[in-house]
Coordinates of C-alpha atoms in Angstrom, one line a residue:
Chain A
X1 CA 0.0 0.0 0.0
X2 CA 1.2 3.7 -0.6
X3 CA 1.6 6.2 2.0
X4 CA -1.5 8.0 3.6
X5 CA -4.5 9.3 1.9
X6 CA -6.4 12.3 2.7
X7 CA -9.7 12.4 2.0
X8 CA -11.7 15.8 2.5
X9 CA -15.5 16.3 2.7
X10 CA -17.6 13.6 4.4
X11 CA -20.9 14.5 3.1
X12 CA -23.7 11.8 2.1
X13 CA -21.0 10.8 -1.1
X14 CA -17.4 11.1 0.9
X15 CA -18.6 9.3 4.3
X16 CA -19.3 5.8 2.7
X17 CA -16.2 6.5 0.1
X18 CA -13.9 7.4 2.6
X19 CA -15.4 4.0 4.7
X20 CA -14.8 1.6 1.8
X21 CA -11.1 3.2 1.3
X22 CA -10.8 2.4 4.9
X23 CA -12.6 -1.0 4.6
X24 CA -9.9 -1.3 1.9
X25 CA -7.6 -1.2 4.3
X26 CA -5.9 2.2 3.5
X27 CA -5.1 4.7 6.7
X28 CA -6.9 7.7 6.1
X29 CA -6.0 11.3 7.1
X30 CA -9.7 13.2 7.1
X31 CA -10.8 16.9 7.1
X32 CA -14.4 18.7 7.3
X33 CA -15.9 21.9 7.6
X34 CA -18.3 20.4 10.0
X35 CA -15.7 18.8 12.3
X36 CA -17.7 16.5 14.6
X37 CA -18.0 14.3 11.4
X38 CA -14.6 14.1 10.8
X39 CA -14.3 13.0 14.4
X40 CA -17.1 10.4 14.2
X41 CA -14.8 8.8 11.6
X42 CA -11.5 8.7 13.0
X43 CA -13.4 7.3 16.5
X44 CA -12.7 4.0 14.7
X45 CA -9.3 4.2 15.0
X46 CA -8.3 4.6 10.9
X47 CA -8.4 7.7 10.4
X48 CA -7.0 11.2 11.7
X49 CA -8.2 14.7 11.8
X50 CA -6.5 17.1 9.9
X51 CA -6.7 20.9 11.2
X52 CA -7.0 22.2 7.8
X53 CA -6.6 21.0 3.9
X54 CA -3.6 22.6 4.1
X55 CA -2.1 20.5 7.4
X56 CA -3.9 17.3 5.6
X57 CA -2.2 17.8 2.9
X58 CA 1.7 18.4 4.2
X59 CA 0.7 14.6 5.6
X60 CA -0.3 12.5 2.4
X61 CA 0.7 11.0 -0.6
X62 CA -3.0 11.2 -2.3
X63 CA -5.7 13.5 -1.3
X64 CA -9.3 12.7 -2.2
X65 CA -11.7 15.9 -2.1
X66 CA -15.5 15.0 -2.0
X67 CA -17.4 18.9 -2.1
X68 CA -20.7 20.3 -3.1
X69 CA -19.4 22.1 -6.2
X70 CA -17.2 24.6 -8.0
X71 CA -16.7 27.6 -4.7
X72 CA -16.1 24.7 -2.2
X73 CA -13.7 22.9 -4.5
X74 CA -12.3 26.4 -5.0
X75 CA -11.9 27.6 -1.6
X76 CA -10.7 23.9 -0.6
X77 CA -7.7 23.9 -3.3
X78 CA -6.7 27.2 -4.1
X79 CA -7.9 29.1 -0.8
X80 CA -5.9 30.2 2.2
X81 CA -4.5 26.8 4.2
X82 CA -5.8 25.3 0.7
X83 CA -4.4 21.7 -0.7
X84 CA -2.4 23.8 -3.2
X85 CA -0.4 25.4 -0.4
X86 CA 0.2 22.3 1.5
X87 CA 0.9 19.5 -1.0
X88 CA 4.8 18.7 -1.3
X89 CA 6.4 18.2 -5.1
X90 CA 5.0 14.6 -6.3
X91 CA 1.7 14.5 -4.3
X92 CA -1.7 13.8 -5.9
X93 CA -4.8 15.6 -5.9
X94 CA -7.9 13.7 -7.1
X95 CA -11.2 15.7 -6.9
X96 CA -14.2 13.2 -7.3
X97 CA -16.5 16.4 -6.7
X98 CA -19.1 17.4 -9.7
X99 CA -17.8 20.5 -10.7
X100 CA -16.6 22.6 -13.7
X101 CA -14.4 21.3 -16.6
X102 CA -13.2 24.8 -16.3
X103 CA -12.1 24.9 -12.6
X104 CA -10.5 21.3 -13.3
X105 CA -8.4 22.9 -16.0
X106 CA -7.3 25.3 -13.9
X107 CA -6.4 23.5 -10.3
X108 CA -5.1 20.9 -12.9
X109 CA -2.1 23.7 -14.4
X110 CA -2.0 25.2 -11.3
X111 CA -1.2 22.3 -9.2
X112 CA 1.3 20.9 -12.1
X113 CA 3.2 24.4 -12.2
X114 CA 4.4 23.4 -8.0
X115 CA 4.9 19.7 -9.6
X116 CA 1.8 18.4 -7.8
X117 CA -0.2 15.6 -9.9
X118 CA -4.2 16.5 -10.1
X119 CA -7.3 14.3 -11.7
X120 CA -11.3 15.6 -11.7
X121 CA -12.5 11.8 -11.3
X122 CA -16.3 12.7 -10.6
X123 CA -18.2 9.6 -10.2
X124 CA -22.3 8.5 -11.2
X125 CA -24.3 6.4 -9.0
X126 CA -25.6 8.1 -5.9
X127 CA -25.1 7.4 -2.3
X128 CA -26.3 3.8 -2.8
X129 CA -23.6 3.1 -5.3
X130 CA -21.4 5.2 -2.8
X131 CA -22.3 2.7 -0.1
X132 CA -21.8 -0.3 -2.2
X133 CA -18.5 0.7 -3.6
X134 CA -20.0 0.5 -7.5
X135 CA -19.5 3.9 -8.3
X136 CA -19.1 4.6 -11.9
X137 CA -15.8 6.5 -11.5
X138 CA -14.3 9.1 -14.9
X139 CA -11.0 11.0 -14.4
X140 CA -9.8 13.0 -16.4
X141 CA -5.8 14.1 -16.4
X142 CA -2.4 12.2 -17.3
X143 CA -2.5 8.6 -17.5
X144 CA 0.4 8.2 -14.8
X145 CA -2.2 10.0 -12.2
X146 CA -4.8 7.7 -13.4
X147 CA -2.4 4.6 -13.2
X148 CA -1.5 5.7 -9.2
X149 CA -4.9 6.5 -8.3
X150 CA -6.6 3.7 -9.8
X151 CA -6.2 0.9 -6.6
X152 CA -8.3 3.7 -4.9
X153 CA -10.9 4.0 -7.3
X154 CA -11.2 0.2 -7.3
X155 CA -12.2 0.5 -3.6
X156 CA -15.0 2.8 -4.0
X157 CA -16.2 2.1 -7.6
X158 CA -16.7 -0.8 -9.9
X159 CA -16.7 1.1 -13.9
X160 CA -13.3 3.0 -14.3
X161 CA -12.9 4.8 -17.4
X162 CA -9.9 7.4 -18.5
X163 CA -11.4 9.5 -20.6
X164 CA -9.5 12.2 -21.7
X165 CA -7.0 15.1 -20.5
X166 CA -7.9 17.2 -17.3
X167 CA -11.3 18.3 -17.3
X168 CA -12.9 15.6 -19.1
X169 CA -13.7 13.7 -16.1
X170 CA -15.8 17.2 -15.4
X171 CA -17.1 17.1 -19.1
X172 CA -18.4 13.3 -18.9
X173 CA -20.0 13.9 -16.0
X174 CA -22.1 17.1 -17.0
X175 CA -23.4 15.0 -20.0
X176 CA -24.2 11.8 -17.8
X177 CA -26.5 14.4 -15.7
X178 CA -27.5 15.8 -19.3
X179 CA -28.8 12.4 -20.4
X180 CA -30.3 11.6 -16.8
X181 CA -32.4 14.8 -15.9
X182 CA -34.1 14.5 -20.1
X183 CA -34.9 11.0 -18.8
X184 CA -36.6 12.0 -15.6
X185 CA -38.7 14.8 -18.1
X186 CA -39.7 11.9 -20.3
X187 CA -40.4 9.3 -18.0
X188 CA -42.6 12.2 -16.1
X189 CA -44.1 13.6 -19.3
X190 CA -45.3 9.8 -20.0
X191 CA -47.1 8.9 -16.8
X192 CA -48.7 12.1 -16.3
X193 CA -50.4 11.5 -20.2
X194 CA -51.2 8.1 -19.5
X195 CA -52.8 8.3 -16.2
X196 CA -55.1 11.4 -16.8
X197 CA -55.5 9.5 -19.9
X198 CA -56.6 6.5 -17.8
X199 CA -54.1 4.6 -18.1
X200 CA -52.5 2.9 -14.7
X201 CA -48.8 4.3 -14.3
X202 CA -47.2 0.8 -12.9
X203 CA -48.9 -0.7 -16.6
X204 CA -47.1 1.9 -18.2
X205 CA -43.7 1.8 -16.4
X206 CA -44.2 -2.3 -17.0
X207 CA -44.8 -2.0 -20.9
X208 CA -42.4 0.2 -21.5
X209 CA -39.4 -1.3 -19.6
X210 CA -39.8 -4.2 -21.9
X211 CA -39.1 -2.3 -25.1
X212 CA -36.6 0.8 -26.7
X213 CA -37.8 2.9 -23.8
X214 CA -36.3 0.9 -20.9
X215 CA -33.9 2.6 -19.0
X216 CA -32.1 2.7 -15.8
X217 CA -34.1 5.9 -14.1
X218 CA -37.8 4.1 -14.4
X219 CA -35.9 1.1 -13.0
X220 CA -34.1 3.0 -10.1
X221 CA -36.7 6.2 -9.1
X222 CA -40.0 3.7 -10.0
X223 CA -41.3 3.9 -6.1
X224 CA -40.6 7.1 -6.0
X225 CA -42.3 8.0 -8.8
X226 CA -45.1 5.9 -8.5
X227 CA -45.6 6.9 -4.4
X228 CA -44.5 10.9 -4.8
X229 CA -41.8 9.8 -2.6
X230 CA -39.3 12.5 -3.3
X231 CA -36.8 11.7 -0.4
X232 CA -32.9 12.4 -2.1
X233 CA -31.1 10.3 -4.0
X234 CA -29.9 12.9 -5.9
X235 CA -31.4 16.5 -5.3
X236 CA -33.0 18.9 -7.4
X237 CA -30.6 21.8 -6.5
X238 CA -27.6 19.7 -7.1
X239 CA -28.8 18.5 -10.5
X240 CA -29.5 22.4 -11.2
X241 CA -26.3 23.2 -10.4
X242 CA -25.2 20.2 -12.6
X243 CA -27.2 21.6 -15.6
X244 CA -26.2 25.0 -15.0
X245 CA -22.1 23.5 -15.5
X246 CA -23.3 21.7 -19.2
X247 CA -24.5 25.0 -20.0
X248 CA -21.8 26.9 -19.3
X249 CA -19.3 24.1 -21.3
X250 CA -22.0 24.5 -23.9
X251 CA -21.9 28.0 -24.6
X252 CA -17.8 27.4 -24.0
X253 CA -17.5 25.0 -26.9
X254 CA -20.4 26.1 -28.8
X255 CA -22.6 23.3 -28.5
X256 CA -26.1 24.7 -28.3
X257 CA -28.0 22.2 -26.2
X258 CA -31.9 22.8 -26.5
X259 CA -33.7 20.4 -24.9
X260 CA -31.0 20.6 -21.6
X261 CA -31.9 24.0 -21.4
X262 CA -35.6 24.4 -21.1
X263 CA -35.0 21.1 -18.6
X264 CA -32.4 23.1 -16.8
X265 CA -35.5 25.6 -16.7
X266 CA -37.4 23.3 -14.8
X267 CA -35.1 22.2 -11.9
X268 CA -35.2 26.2 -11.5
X269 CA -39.2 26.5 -11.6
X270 CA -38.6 23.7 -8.2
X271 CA -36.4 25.2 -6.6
X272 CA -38.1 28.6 -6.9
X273 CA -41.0 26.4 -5.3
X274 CA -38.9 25.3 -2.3
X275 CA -38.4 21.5 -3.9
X276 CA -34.4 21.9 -4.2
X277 CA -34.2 19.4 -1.3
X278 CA -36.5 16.8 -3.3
X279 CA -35.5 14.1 -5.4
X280 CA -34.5 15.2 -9.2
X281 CA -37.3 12.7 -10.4
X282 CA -40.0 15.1 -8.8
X283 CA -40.0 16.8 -12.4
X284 CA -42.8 14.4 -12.1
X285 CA -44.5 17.1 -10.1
X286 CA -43.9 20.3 -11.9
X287 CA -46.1 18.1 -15.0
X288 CA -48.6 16.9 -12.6
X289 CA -49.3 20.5 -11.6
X290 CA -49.5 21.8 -15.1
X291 CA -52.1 18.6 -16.0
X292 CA -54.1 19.8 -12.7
X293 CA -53.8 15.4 -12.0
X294 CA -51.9 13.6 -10.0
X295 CA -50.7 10.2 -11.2
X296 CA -52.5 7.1 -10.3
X297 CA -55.0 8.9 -9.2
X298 CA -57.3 8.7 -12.0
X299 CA -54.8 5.5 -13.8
Chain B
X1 CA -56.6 -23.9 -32.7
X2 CA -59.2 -21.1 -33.7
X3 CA -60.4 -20.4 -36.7
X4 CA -58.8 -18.9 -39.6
X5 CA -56.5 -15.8 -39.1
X6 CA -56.9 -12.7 -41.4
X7 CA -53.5 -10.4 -41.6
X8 CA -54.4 -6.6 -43.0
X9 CA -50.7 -5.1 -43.9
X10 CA -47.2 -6.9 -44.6
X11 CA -44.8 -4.1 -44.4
X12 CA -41.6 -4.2 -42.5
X13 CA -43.4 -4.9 -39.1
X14 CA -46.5 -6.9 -40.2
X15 CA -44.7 -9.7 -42.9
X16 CA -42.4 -11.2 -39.9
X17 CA -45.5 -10.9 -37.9
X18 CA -47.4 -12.6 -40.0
X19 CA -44.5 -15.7 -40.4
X20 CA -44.8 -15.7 -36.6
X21 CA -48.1 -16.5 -36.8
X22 CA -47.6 -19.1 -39.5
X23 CA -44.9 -20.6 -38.1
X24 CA -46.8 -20.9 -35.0
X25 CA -49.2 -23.1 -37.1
X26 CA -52.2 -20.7 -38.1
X27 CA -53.8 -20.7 -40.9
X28 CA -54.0 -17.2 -42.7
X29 CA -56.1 -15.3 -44.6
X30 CA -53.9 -12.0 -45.8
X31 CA -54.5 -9.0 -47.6
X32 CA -52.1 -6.1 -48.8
X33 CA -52.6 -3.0 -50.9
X34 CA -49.7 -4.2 -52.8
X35 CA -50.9 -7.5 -54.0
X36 CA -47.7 -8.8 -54.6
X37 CA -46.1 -9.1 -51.1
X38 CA -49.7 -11.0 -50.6
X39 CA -49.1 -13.6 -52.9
X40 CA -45.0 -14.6 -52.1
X41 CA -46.3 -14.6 -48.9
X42 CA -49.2 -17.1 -49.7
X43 CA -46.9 -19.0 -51.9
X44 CA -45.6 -20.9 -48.7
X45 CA -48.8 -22.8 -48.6
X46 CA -50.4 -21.9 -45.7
X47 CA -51.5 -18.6 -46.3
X48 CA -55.0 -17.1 -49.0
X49 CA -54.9 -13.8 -50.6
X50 CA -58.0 -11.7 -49.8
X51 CA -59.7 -9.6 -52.8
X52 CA -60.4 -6.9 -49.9
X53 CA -60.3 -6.6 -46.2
X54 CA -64.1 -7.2 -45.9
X55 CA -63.7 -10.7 -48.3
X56 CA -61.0 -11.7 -45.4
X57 CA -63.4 -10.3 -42.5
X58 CA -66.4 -12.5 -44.0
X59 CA -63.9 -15.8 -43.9
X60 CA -61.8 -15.2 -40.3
X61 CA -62.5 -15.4 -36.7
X62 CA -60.0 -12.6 -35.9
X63 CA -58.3 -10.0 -37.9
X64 CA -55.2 -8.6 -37.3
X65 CA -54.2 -5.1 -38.9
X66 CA -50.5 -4.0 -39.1
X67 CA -50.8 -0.4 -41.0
X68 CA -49.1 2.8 -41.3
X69 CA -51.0 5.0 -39.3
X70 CA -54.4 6.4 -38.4
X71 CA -55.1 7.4 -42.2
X72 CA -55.1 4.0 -43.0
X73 CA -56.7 2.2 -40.1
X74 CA -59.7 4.3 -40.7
X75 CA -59.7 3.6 -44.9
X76 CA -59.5 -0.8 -43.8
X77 CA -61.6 -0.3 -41.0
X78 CA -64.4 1.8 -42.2
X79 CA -63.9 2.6 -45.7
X80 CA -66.2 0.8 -48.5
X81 CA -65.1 -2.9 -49.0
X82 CA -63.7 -2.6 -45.1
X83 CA -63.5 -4.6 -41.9
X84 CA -66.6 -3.7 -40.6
X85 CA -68.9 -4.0 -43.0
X86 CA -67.7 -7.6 -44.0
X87 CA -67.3 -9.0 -40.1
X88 CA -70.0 -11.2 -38.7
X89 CA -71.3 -10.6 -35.2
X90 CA -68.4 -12.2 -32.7
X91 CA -65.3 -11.7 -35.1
X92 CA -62.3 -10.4 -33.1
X93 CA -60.5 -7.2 -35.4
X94 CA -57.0 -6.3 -33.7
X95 CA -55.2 -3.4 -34.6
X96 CA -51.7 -3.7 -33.9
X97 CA -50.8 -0.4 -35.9
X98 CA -49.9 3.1 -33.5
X99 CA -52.5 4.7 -34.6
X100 CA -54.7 7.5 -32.8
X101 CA -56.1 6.8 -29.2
X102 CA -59.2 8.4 -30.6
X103 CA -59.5 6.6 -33.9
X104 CA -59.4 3.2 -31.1
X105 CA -62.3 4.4 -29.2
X106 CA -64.4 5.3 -32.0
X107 CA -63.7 2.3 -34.1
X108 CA -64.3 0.0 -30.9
X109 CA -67.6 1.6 -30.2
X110 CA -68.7 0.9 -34.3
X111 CA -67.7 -2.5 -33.8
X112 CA -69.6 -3.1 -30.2
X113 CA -72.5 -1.7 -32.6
X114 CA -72.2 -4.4 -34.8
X115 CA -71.9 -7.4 -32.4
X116 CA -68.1 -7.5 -33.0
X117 CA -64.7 -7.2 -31.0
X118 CA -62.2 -5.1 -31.0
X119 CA -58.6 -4.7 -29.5
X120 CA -55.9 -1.6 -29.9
X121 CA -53.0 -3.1 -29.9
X122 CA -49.6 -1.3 -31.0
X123 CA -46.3 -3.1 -30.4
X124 CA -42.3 -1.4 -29.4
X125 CA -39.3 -3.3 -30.2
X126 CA -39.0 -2.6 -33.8
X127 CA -38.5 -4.5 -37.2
X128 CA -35.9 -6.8 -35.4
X129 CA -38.9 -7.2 -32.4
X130 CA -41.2 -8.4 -35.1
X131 CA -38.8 -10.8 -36.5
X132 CA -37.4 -12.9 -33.6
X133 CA -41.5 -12.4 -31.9
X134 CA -40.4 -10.1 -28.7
X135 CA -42.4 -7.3 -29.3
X136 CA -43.8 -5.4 -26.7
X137 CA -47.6 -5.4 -27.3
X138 CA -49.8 -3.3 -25.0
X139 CA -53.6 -4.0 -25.9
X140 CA -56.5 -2.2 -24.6
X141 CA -60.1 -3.5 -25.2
X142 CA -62.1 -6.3 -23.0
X143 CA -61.0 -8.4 -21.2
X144 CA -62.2 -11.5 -22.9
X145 CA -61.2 -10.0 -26.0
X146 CA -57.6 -9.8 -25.0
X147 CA -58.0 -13.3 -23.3
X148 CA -58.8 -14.5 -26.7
X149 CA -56.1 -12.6 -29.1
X150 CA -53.5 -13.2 -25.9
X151 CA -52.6 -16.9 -28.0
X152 CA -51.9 -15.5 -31.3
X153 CA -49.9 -12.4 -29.1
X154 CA -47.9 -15.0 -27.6
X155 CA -46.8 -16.2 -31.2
X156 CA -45.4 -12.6 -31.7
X157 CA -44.3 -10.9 -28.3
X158 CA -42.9 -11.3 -25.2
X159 CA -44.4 -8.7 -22.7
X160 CA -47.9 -8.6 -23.1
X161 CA -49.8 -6.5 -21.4
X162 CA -53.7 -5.7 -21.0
X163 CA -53.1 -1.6 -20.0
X164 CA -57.0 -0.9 -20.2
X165 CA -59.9 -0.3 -21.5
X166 CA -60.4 0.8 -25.8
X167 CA -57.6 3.4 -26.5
X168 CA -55.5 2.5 -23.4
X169 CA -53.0 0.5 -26.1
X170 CA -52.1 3.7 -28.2
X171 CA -52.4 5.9 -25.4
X172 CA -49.7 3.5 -23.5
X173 CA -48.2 3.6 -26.9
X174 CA -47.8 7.5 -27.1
X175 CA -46.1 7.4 -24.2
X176 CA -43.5 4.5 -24.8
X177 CA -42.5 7.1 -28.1
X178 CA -42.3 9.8 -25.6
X179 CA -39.7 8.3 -23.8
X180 CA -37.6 6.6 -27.0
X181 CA -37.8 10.6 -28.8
X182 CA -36.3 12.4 -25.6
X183 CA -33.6 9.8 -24.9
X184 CA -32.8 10.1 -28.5
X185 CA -32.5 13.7 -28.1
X186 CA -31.0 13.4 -24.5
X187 CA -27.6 11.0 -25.7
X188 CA -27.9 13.4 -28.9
X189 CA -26.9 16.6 -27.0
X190 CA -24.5 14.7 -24.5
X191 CA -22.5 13.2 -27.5
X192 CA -22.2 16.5 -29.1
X193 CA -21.3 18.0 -26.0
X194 CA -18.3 15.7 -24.9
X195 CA -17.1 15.5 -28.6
X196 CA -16.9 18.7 -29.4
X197 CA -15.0 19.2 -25.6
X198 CA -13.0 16.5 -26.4
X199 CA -14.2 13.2 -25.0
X200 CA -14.2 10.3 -26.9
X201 CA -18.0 9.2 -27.9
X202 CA -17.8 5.9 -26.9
X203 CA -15.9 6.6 -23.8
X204 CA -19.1 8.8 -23.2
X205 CA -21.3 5.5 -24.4
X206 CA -19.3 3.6 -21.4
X207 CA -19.3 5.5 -19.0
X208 CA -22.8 6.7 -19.2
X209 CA -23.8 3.0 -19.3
X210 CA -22.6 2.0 -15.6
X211 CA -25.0 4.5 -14.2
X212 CA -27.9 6.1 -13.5
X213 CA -28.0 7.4 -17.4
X214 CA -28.4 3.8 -19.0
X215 CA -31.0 3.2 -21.4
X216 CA -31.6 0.6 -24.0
X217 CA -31.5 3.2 -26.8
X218 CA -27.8 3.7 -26.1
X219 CA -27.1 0.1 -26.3
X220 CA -29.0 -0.6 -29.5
X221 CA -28.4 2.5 -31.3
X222 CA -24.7 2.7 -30.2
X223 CA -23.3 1.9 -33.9
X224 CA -25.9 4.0 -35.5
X225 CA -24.8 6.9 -33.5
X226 CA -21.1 6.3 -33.6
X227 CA -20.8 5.6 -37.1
X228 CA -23.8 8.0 -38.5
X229 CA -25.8 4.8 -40.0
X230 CA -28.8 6.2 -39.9
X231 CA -30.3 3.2 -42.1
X232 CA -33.5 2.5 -40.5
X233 CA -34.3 0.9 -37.8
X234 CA -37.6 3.5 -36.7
X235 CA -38.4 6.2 -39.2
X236 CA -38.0 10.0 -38.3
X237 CA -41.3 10.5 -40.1
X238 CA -43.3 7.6 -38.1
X239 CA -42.1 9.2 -34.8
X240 CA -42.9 12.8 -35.9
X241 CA -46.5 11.1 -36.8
X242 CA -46.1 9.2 -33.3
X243 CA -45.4 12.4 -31.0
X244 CA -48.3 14.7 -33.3
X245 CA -51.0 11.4 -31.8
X246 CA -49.0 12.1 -28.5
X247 CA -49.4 15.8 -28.7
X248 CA -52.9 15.7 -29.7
X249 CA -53.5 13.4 -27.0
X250 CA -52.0 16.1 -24.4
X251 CA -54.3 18.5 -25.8
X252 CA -58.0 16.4 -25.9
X253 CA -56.4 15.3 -21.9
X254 CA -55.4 18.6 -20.8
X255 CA -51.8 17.3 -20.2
X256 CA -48.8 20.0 -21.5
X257 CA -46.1 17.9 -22.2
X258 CA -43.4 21.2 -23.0
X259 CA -40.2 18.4 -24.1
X260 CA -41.9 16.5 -26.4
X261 CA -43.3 19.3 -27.8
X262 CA -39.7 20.9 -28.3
X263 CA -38.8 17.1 -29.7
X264 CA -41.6 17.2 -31.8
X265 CA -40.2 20.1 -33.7
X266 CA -37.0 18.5 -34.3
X267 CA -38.2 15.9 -36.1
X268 CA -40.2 18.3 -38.0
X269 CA -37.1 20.1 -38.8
X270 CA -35.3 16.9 -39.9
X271 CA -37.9 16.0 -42.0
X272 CA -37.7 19.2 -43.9
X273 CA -34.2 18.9 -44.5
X274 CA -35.1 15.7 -46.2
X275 CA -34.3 13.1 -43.4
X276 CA -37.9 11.8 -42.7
X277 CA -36.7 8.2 -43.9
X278 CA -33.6 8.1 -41.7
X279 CA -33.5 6.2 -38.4
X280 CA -35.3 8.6 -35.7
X281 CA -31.5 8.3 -34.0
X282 CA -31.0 11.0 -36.7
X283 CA -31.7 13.8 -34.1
X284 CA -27.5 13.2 -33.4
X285 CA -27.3 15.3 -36.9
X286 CA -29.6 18.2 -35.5
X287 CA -26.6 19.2 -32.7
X288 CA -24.0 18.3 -34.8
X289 CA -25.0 20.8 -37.2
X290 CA -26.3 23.3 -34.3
X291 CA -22.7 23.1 -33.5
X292 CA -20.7 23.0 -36.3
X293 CA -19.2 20.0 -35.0
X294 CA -19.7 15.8 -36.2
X295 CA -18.7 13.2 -32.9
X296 CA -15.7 11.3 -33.3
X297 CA -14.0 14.3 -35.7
X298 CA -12.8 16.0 -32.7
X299 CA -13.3 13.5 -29.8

């Protein structure tokens, strides 16, 4: 095994990645904003608390970050007592945060200017694939980084892909979220029609699973769906924020995305209605609202 | 076995279907506006060419129609010479066509009239369904109707499923092309969006399939989209017919449905630049073009 590995941000993704690196059998240096977490982890005897990213990152060969987004990973990296400051010559910095292809770009020269390594490696699956260690992990940056940081990724995730220079670890991930949120929209525009229509929702999720339609959000959101259970998963406001970074790389590159943008539209009609805690599948109720009917309730 | 079996339409979907049939020993009865496909069908042995679809009502227990669209469903149903005026009382008509939720209720209610069944019936899963018999069929209708056509589905589906009462099949249908359309249009704008950034399509393709994003249209139209073979596969200008019965639908039902609207227009648009024949995947050469940019050139 290499030396330590520092793993900041022990939110509902980093807790159970930082527990299957531990479970992996890796000693784990840890920092959080919200220190009694960080605590709660190291209780188990594994782990240590760093004072600051900084201090963490004097202390480790690899350092894991696991944030909210773009002004977190900012602050975390490039801040005051930030990983940038603290990293010796030949560390490596992998963020698995979803942030900007931008940013990544940026920490990426930044870090390799003080001869510090750096991969964006966000990952798709949600806190159960999180728990389960089957993340679907892509990192972007030099295959060398990849190569030293891929026994890690093994503990926490189960498809590991390389897929391009820094940032397009960043870049996959915006259109994975692209491709998920217009699925959520469909699979809600279809129910909504069918049941005011009268016909029963769990008939149409059945029928259409068995055909060109299938797909893995009507397999993975169908209680949720079917029982307005909106408890996250994955949030509304975070999937804004998600479509809101394939926007911005859009109008970057010049790739005018329409469909992403009216859906980007509708994550911010529900969190302007206080749903940016819900579940991203209750698109479903932005359509039952405009229909005036609420699935299965005339299906 | 039943009687004899009539078979109204051997295009791309309904000749396999009809070999399904035949191979699953029933006798048929068929008819085809072209009277050619009729007779190489019929020179098998086991099949009789029809002068008109009432002739082939007068002689079969149930009739099976496979057609284009609502245009012609209501020219064999109700036009002079058609179904209904050559069934006798207790004949079974099923219309497997995606036709108009509408058109199902009204023709279902002139057949009741008359002393005679009737199913909707439309099918997903494609020409290559309808060949090895896995289609997806979604009937609506009676009970005992389905009960008795559920045989003769078994010789060419898989998932077959009574969704409700007359119309519930192409409403249930409407909704299944709701779904396959934004997919389309979802992978579409993801591809173009990692290409033109850089990623490698089909490193997008793989990674997107380990998570939350899979969907059967990426695995089946994963050549056609890498390698711009838009052969077909489903037509452009039967989905844009598909989504207008789906629209129309969302207006008689008070359902907005504001993505498949915007999808709607894009096949519109492709089948003004000349495209309605290509695979419906073809929505990949809408962003392309919106960006200036084909996949795999810079990716």
């Amino acid at each position: 095994m290499a030396g330590r590995v520092g793993f900041v941000g022990l939110g509902i993704m980093g807790l159970p990645m930082a527990r299957n690196l531990m479970a992996a059998g890796y000693g784990l240096a840890v920092f959080n904003r919200t220190r009694r977490k960080a605590e709660e982890l190291a209780a188990g005897g594994r782990a240590e608390v760093a004072e600051s990213p900084g201090e963490l990152a004097r202390e480790c060969d690899v350092v894991i970050t696991m944030l909210p987004g773009p002004p977190e990973v900012r602050a975390v990296f490039a801040g005051e007592g930030g990983l940038l400051q603290g990293a010796r010559r030949g560390t490596l910095l992998v963020d698995m945060s979803t942030s900007s292809p931008d940013l990544a770009r940026e920490l990426a020269q930044a870090a390799r200017r003080r001869g510090i390594g750096m991969l964006d490696a966000p990952v798709s699956g949600g806190d159960v694939g999180a728990e389960e260690g089957t993340l679907s992990i892509m990192a972007g940056g030099e295959e060398k980084d990849f190569q030293r940081a891929k026994p890690l990724f093994e503990a926490m995730g189960e498809t590991i892909t390389h897929v391009g220079e820094s940032g397009a670890g960043q870049l996959t991930k915006a259109a994975n979220q692209i491709v998920v949120a217009l699925v959520i929209e469909a699979v809600a525009e279809a129910l909504v029609l069918g049941s005011k229509a009268g016909v029963a929702p769990e008939k149409v999720v059945e029928v259409l699973s068995g055909g060109l339609a299938a797909n893995k959000v009507m397999e993975v959101k169908r209680e949720k769906l079917l029982n307005h259970d909106f408890t996250p998963g994955g949030k509304v406001e975070s999937h804004h924020k998600d479509l809101g970074i394939a926007l911005a790389a859009s109008r970057e590159h010049g790739v005018p995305l329409p469909v992403t943008a009216v859906v980007g539209q509708m994550f911010a009609a529900l969190e302007a209605k206080g749903r940016g805690g819900w579940d991203h599948s209750a698109l479903l109720t932005l359509i039952e609202e405009g229909s005036g009917h609420r699935i299965g309730a005339g299906g």
